[in-house]
Amino acid sequence: MPVVNARNLRKQYGPSEVVAGLDLSLASGACHGLLGPNGAGKTTTLKMLLGLIEPDGGEIRVLDLPVPSLARQARVRIGVVPQMDNLDPDFSVTENLLTYGRYFGLKDAAIRDRIPSLLDFAGLNSRAESRIQTLSGGMKRRLTLARALVNDPDVIFLDEPTTGLDPQARHVIWQGLRKLLSRGKTILLTTHFMDEAERLCDRLTIIDRGRSIAEGSPRELIATHIESDVVELYGEDASGWGRQEGMLHADRIEEAGETVFCYTRHPRPLLDALKDRPDLKYLHRPANLEDVFLKLTGRELRD
Ligand code: ADP
């Protein structure tokens, strides 16, 4: 049975349908990624799954409980890492964990029992009594993640868990999430980082304008939606060459600014043709999830 199951989910704000008939199903123990451009409806979906926003239509079951009617009961078994760290700046690390645990009706003694393992998980053993203002961005994120585990949840929802972090800090968060998966937890995360989705997620749902437009494992999505190889051409002459020679050898080309993306299943002829143009800068690489995402959702900016 899916841990989270949403069918035909709908939410309207004024004239615009922000979530427009979304289906979502999370397998137990899996990491499921929700990808989509800004405004696609990801956060609204997470909030409806938590029972914090009432849907206009559709059905939700979380851990076999109907939401929103029994959302409170469901939330006891869900950990939440919101997009913005909302730690209490006036409290220490330990006090933040204590206060949060009390929301779940946990006794202080029970929370205190858990605190050492939570600090250990967050790598914050030496900072137990530190004030929040003295922590780095990465430490705050790790604490927010540890805080979401205070009630030992079965499912963890994370809204853009690594936005704003440096590469070192992102890797530490990924390690933490892998540890949770190895303990059998189910994870739902939203992200704008395709490398993060490719590394962590067993399954992905790409949403746009409130609808699911593709679903599958990262590898399935790449194999289904995109050619295997990409040759990126850069610079002033890229466009002209791409439109003439590139078109002859690639299955498809896309232009973005001064870059031409040549998509092909057989890169050799294209690479051979480029040997005659040593002045053109290019990069040959395997197609990735970002190529799929941009093909399906377009390259124009969403603000
Ligand atoms: P995402 O998380 O994918 O960026 P959101 O779910 O935050 O998207 O938002 C989807 C759309 O719904 C956006 O256009 C946003 O402006 C709009 N929206 C979100 N919450 C509200 C609200 N409370 N009132 C009106 N519009 C909202």
Tab-separated table of C-alpha atoms and ligand atoms in Angstrom:
chain	number	residue	atom	x	y	z
A	1	MET	CA	0.000	0.000	0.000
A	2	PRO	CA	1.362	3.471	-0.835
A	3	VAL	CA	2.469	5.544	2.162
A	4	VAL	CA	1.029	8.649	0.567
A	5	ASN	CA	-1.689	8.431	-2.017
A	6	ALA	CA	-3.340	11.439	-3.624
A	7	ARG	CA	-5.894	11.174	-6.407
A	8	ASN	CA	-7.160	13.958	-8.623
A	9	LEU	CA	-5.993	16.634	-6.198
A	10	ARG	CA	-7.245	20.158	-6.916
A	11	LYS	CA	-6.709	23.619	-5.479
A	12	GLN	CA	-7.835	26.915	-6.903
A	13	TYR	CA	-6.726	30.400	-5.864
A	14	GLY	CA	-8.966	33.009	-7.478
A	15	PRO	CA	-9.211	32.252	-11.173
A	16	SER	CA	-6.094	30.080	-11.342
A	17	GLU	CA	-6.053	26.371	-10.711
A	18	VAL	CA	-2.758	25.916	-8.879
A	19	VAL	CA	-3.125	22.156	-8.490
A	20	ALA	CA	-5.194	20.747	-11.311
A	21	GLY	CA	-5.959	17.059	-10.921
A	22	LEU	CA	-2.661	15.750	-9.538
A	23	ASP	CA	-2.096	12.063	-8.776
A	24	LEU	CA	0.777	11.133	-6.494
A	25	SER	CA	1.718	7.824	-4.956
A	26	LEU	CA	4.688	7.224	-2.648
A	27	ALA	CA	6.022	3.710	-2.147
A	28	SER	CA	7.141	2.751	1.345
A	29	GLY	CA	10.849	3.278	1.926
A	30	ALA	CA	11.347	5.210	-1.315
A	31	CYS	CA	12.641	8.688	-1.947
A	32	HIS	CA	10.142	10.459	-4.200
A	33	GLY	CA	11.031	13.775	-5.821
A	34	LEU	CA	8.574	16.444	-6.848
A	35	LEU	CA	10.101	18.606	-9.567
A	36	GLY	CA	8.612	21.613	-11.281
A	37	PRO	CA	9.321	25.234	-12.223
A	38	ASN	CA	8.461	28.039	-9.787
A	39	GLY	CA	4.715	28.279	-9.313
A	40	ALA	CA	4.084	24.702	-10.519
A	41	GLY	CA	2.172	23.898	-7.311
A	42	LYS	CA	4.760	21.884	-5.347
A	43	THR	CA	4.483	23.666	-1.997
A	44	THR	CA	0.688	23.845	-2.248
A	45	THR	CA	0.653	20.079	-2.847
A	46	LEU	CA	2.878	19.407	0.188
A	47	LYS	CA	0.631	21.585	2.354
A	48	MET	CA	-2.472	19.740	1.193
A	49	LEU	CA	-0.829	16.378	1.933
A	50	LEU	CA	-0.134	17.653	5.456
A	51	GLY	CA	-3.712	18.818	5.876
A	52	LEU	CA	-2.618	22.452	6.308
A	53	ILE	CA	-4.605	23.582	3.248
A	54	GLU	CA	-8.018	22.231	2.362
A	55	PRO	CA	-8.122	20.813	-1.190
A	56	ASP	CA	-10.979	21.850	-3.496
A	57	GLY	CA	-11.184	18.320	-4.819
A	58	GLY	CA	-9.615	14.896	-4.791
A	59	GLU	CA	-8.710	12.301	-2.206
A	60	ILE	CA	-5.675	12.033	0.046
A	61	ARG	CA	-4.569	9.176	2.262
A	62	VAL	CA	-1.368	9.396	4.290
A	63	LEU	CA	-0.275	6.268	6.189
A	64	ASP	CA	-3.760	4.984	5.475
A	65	LEU	CA	-5.419	7.931	7.215
A	66	PRO	CA	-7.759	10.238	5.303
A	67	VAL	CA	-6.495	13.826	4.996
A	68	PRO	CA	-7.589	16.454	5.878
A	69	SER	CA	-10.188	14.835	8.165
A	70	LEU	CA	-7.599	12.902	10.227
A	71	ALA	CA	-4.599	15.064	9.311
A	72	ARG	CA	-3.648	15.626	12.946
A	73	GLN	CA	-3.214	11.903	13.488
A	74	ALA	CA	-1.269	11.581	10.243
A	75	ARG	CA	1.021	14.500	11.129
A	76	VAL	CA	2.197	12.733	14.281
A	77	ARG	CA	3.947	10.296	11.972
A	78	ILE	CA	5.294	12.853	9.480
A	79	GLY	CA	8.477	14.904	9.770
A	80	VAL	CA	8.535	18.262	8.003
A	81	VAL	CA	11.500	20.291	6.813
A	82	PRO	CA	10.092	23.591	5.508
A	83	GLN	CA	11.655	25.698	2.775
A	84	MET	CA	12.783	28.416	5.201
A	85	ASP	CA	14.495	27.469	8.438
A	86	ASN	CA	12.052	28.472	11.156
A	87	LEU	CA	14.165	27.675	14.191
A	88	ASP	CA	13.580	29.854	17.240
A	89	PRO	CA	16.507	32.313	17.250
A	90	ASP	CA	16.185	33.042	20.971
A	91	PHE	CA	16.666	29.410	21.971
A	92	SER	CA	19.642	27.074	21.972
A	93	VAL	CA	19.923	23.983	19.776
A	94	THR	CA	18.692	21.716	22.594
A	95	GLU	CA	15.851	24.072	23.511
A	96	ASN	CA	14.693	24.104	19.888
A	97	LEU	CA	14.471	20.316	19.860
A	98	LEU	CA	12.641	20.315	23.192
A	99	THR	CA	10.094	22.929	22.141
A	100	TYR	CA	9.399	21.145	18.889
A	101	GLY	CA	8.990	17.777	20.593
A	102	ARG	CA	6.417	19.284	22.960
A	103	TYR	CA	4.202	20.153	19.955
A	104	PHE	CA	3.802	16.407	19.511
A	105	GLY	CA	2.823	15.978	23.142
A	106	LEU	CA	6.119	14.268	23.981
A	107	LYS	CA	7.303	14.448	27.592
A	108	ASP	CA	10.550	16.375	28.200
A	109	ALA	CA	12.236	13.236	29.523
A	110	ALA	CA	11.370	11.339	26.329
A	111	ILE	CA	12.678	14.170	24.158
A	112	ARG	CA	15.872	14.452	26.237
A	113	ASP	CA	16.444	10.748	25.697
A	114	ARG	CA	16.330	11.296	21.953
A	115	ILE	CA	18.404	14.488	21.842
A	116	PRO	CA	21.885	12.862	21.819
A	117	SER	CA	21.046	10.734	18.782
A	118	LEU	CA	19.442	13.742	17.032
A	119	LEU	CA	22.545	15.871	17.706
A	120	ASP	CA	24.675	13.024	16.478
A	121	PHE	CA	22.599	12.756	13.298
A	122	ALA	CA	22.971	16.511	12.743
A	123	GLY	CA	26.694	16.505	13.589
A	124	LEU	CA	25.970	19.105	16.267
A	125	ASN	CA	27.160	17.304	19.390
A	126	SER	CA	29.488	20.127	20.333
A	127	ARG	CA	26.835	22.792	19.691
A	128	ALA	CA	24.042	21.536	21.954
A	129	GLU	CA	23.967	24.748	23.998
A	130	SER	CA	24.770	27.159	21.129
A	131	ARG	CA	22.304	29.852	20.179
A	132	ILE	CA	20.778	29.565	16.728
A	133	GLN	CA	22.319	32.864	15.538
A	134	THR	CA	25.789	31.397	15.996
A	135	LEU	CA	25.153	28.463	13.631
A	136	SER	CA	26.137	28.417	9.943
A	137	GLY	CA	23.492	27.943	7.245
A	138	GLY	CA	24.458	24.277	6.883
A	139	MET	CA	24.197	23.699	10.653
A	140	LYS	CA	20.742	25.292	10.743
A	141	ARG	CA	19.542	23.046	7.921
A	142	ARG	CA	20.942	19.970	9.663
A	143	LEU	CA	19.225	21.006	12.880
A	144	THR	CA	15.926	21.578	11.026
A	145	LEU	CA	16.245	18.084	9.596
A	146	ALA	CA	17.080	16.565	12.995
A	147	ARG	CA	14.168	18.480	14.517
A	148	ALA	CA	11.825	16.863	11.970
A	149	LEU	CA	12.892	13.494	13.414
A	150	VAL	CA	12.028	14.332	17.023
A	151	ASN	CA	8.778	12.305	16.811
A	152	ASP	CA	10.501	9.414	14.979
A	153	PRO	CA	8.299	9.860	11.885
A	154	ASP	CA	7.702	7.224	9.188
A	155	VAL	CA	7.541	9.777	6.384
A	156	ILE	CA	9.573	12.957	5.937
A	157	PHE	CA	8.528	15.854	3.697
A	158	LEU	CA	11.299	18.222	2.658
A	159	ASP	CA	10.699	21.425	0.717
A	160	GLU	CA	13.939	22.343	-1.111
A	161	PRO	CA	16.232	20.917	1.574
A	162	THR	CA	19.524	22.176	0.136
A	163	THR	CA	18.634	25.545	-1.400
A	164	GLY	CA	21.233	28.135	-0.385
A	165	LEU	CA	23.788	25.625	0.881
A	166	ASP	CA	27.373	25.272	-0.348
A	167	PRO	CA	28.465	21.978	-1.974
A	168	GLN	CA	29.984	20.600	1.237
A	169	ALA	CA	26.825	21.278	3.224
A	170	ARG	CA	24.623	19.760	0.486
A	171	HIS	CA	26.620	16.534	0.569
A	172	VAL	CA	26.175	16.290	4.334
A	173	ILE	CA	22.388	16.697	3.963
A	174	TRP	CA	22.347	14.015	1.242
A	175	GLN	CA	24.242	11.645	3.537
A	176	GLY	CA	21.659	12.295	6.234
A	177	LEU	CA	18.790	11.577	3.862
A	178	ARG	CA	20.440	8.346	2.679
A	179	LYS	CA	20.815	7.287	6.303
A	180	LEU	CA	17.086	7.850	6.842
A	181	LEU	CA	16.248	5.803	3.737
A	182	SER	CA	18.477	2.986	4.983
A	183	ARG	CA	16.398	3.002	8.181
A	184	GLY	CA	13.276	2.416	6.087
A	185	LYS	CA	11.873	5.955	6.159
A	186	THR	CA	9.873	7.258	3.200
A	187	ILE	CA	10.890	10.644	1.822
A	188	LEU	CA	9.063	13.188	-0.322
A	189	LEU	CA	11.161	16.133	-1.407
A	190	THR	CA	10.861	19.081	-3.722
A	191	THR	CA	13.982	20.385	-5.369
A	192	HIS	CA	15.218	22.618	-8.161
A	193	PHE	CA	18.498	20.728	-8.312
A	194	MET	CA	18.381	18.027	-10.929
A	195	ASP	CA	21.643	16.484	-9.706
A	196	GLU	CA	20.088	16.175	-6.256
A	197	ALA	CA	16.994	14.493	-7.700
A	198	GLU	CA	19.112	12.170	-9.846
A	199	ARG	CA	21.312	11.189	-6.896
A	200	LEU	CA	18.674	10.696	-4.227
A	201	CYS	CA	15.325	9.876	-5.751
A	202	ASP	CA	14.012	6.438	-6.669
A	203	ARG	CA	11.052	8.037	-8.386
A	204	LEU	CA	10.205	11.469	-9.679
A	205	THR	CA	7.053	13.313	-10.586
A	206	ILE	CA	7.588	16.351	-12.791
A	207	ILE	CA	4.736	18.777	-12.385
A	208	ASP	CA	3.847	21.882	-14.313
A	209	ARG	CA	0.797	24.105	-13.920
A	210	GLY	CA	-0.507	21.816	-11.218
A	211	ARG	CA	-0.442	18.667	-13.341
A	212	SER	CA	1.890	15.699	-13.491
A	213	ILE	CA	3.608	15.784	-16.884
A	214	ALA	CA	6.037	12.872	-16.403
A	215	GLU	CA	6.764	10.208	-13.856
A	216	GLY	CA	9.394	7.508	-13.411
A	217	SER	CA	12.854	6.794	-12.069
A	218	PRO	CA	15.519	9.324	-13.114
A	219	ARG	CA	16.971	6.768	-15.523
A	220	GLU	CA	13.569	5.932	-17.033
A	221	LEU	CA	12.780	9.607	-17.572
A	222	ILE	CA	16.090	10.185	-19.340
A	223	ALA	CA	15.703	7.064	-21.505
A	224	THR	CA	12.084	7.885	-22.409
A	225	HIS	CA	12.199	11.604	-23.029
A	226	ILE	CA	15.611	12.512	-24.342
A	227	GLU	CA	18.355	11.498	-26.775
A	228	SER	CA	21.367	9.834	-25.137
A	229	ASP	CA	24.027	12.461	-25.960
A	230	VAL	CA	24.273	16.216	-25.879
A	231	VAL	CA	26.837	18.428	-27.572
A	232	GLU	CA	26.728	21.983	-26.236
A	233	LEU	CA	28.222	24.617	-28.559
A	234	TYR	CA	29.212	28.018	-27.228
A	235	GLY	CA	29.959	31.440	-28.611
A	236	GLU	CA	29.019	33.809	-31.406
A	237	ASP	CA	29.414	31.304	-34.243
A	238	ALA	CA	27.608	28.492	-32.444
A	239	SER	CA	24.173	29.466	-33.670
A	240	GLY	CA	25.092	29.614	-37.365
A	241	TRP	CA	27.014	26.346	-37.284
A	242	GLY	CA	24.344	24.652	-35.193
A	243	ARG	CA	21.536	25.610	-37.545
A	244	GLN	CA	23.415	24.324	-40.605
A	245	GLU	CA	25.901	21.567	-39.756
A	246	GLY	CA	24.440	20.759	-36.360
A	247	MET	CA	21.000	20.204	-37.834
A	248	LEU	CA	22.458	17.714	-40.324
A	249	HIS	CA	23.899	15.466	-37.624
A	250	ALA	CA	21.735	15.977	-34.530
A	251	ASP	CA	18.236	14.639	-33.935
A	252	ARG	CA	17.195	17.948	-32.425
A	253	ILE	CA	18.748	21.279	-31.531
A	254	GLU	CA	17.749	23.882	-28.956
A	255	GLU	CA	19.143	27.370	-28.587
A	256	ALA	CA	19.428	29.320	-25.340
A	257	GLY	CA	21.302	32.620	-25.531
A	258	GLU	CA	24.682	31.925	-27.155
A	259	THR	CA	24.540	28.199	-26.467
A	260	VAL	CA	23.283	25.606	-28.922
A	261	PHE	CA	22.295	22.209	-27.533
A	262	CYS	CA	22.547	19.385	-30.076
A	263	TYR	CA	20.697	16.249	-28.942
A	264	THR	CA	21.610	12.998	-30.648
A	265	ARG	CA	21.669	9.237	-30.226
A	266	HIS	CA	24.704	8.995	-32.518
A	267	PRO	CA	27.212	11.694	-31.588
A	268	ARG	CA	30.150	10.495	-33.750
A	269	PRO	CA	29.239	12.293	-37.036
A	270	LEU	CA	28.581	15.532	-35.168
A	271	LEU	CA	31.903	15.296	-33.314
A	272	ASP	CA	33.706	14.499	-36.576
A	273	ALA	CA	32.159	17.552	-38.214
A	274	LEU	CA	33.328	19.682	-35.294
A	275	LYS	CA	36.936	18.659	-35.979
A	276	ASP	CA	36.851	21.046	-38.956
A	277	ARG	CA	35.944	23.914	-36.633
A	278	PRO	CA	38.646	24.138	-33.941
A	279	ASP	CA	37.509	27.710	-33.244
A	280	LEU	CA	34.156	26.460	-31.855
A	281	LYS	CA	34.053	25.664	-28.169
A	282	TYR	CA	31.957	22.678	-27.239
A	283	LEU	CA	31.179	20.146	-24.524
A	284	HIS	CA	30.083	16.576	-25.218
A	285	ARG	CA	28.213	14.895	-22.344
A	286	PRO	CA	25.561	12.271	-21.618
A	287	ALA	CA	22.007	13.614	-21.440
A	288	ASN	CA	20.794	14.204	-17.887
A	289	LEU	CA	17.667	14.986	-15.941
A	290	GLU	CA	18.056	18.719	-16.492
A	291	ASP	CA	17.733	18.143	-20.251
A	292	VAL	CA	14.511	16.206	-19.646
A	293	PHE	CA	13.183	18.894	-17.313
A	294	LEU	CA	13.925	21.719	-19.758
A	295	LYS	CA	12.458	19.782	-22.685
A	296	LEU	CA	9.223	19.117	-20.814
A	297	THR	CA	8.785	22.462	-19.047
A	298	GLY	CA	10.493	24.803	-21.541
A	299	ARG	CA	13.402	27.204	-21.173
A	300	GLU	CA	11.493	30.433	-20.594
A	301	LEU	CA	11.834	31.998	-17.136
A	302	ARG	CA	9.107	31.454	-14.524
A	303	ASP	CA	9.061	34.125	-11.850
B	1	ADP	P1	5.854	25.989	-6.213
B	1	ADP	O1	6.077	25.476	-4.820
B	1	ADP	O2	5.830	24.904	-7.231
B	1	ADP	O3	6.790	27.106	-6.597
B	1	ADP	P2	3.395	27.009	-5.107
B	1	ADP	O4	2.589	25.840	-4.713
B	1	ADP	O5	4.118	27.752	-4.029
B	1	ADP	O6	4.392	26.605	-6.281
B	1	ADP	O7	2.462	28.074	-5.817
B	1	ADP	C1	1.682	27.769	-6.958
B	1	ADP	C2	0.929	29.009	-7.380
B	1	ADP	O8	-0.078	29.291	-6.407
B	1	ADP	C3	1.765	30.262	-7.494
B	1	ADP	O9	1.372	30.958	-8.644
B	1	ADP	C4	1.456	31.013	-6.242
B	1	ADP	O10	1.572	32.388	-6.457
B	1	ADP	C5	0.004	30.627	-5.986
B	1	ADP	N1	-0.347	30.632	-4.554
B	1	ADP	C6	0.216	29.885	-3.578
B	1	ADP	N2	-0.366	30.117	-2.377
B	1	ADP	C7	-1.321	31.048	-2.600
B	1	ADP	C8	-2.285	31.717	-1.753
B	1	ADP	N3	-2.375	31.469	-0.446
B	1	ADP	N4	-3.104	32.610	-2.356
B	1	ADP	C9	-3.049	32.858	-3.680
B	1	ADP	N5	-2.183	32.265	-4.523
B	1	ADP	C10	-1.323	31.378	-3.998
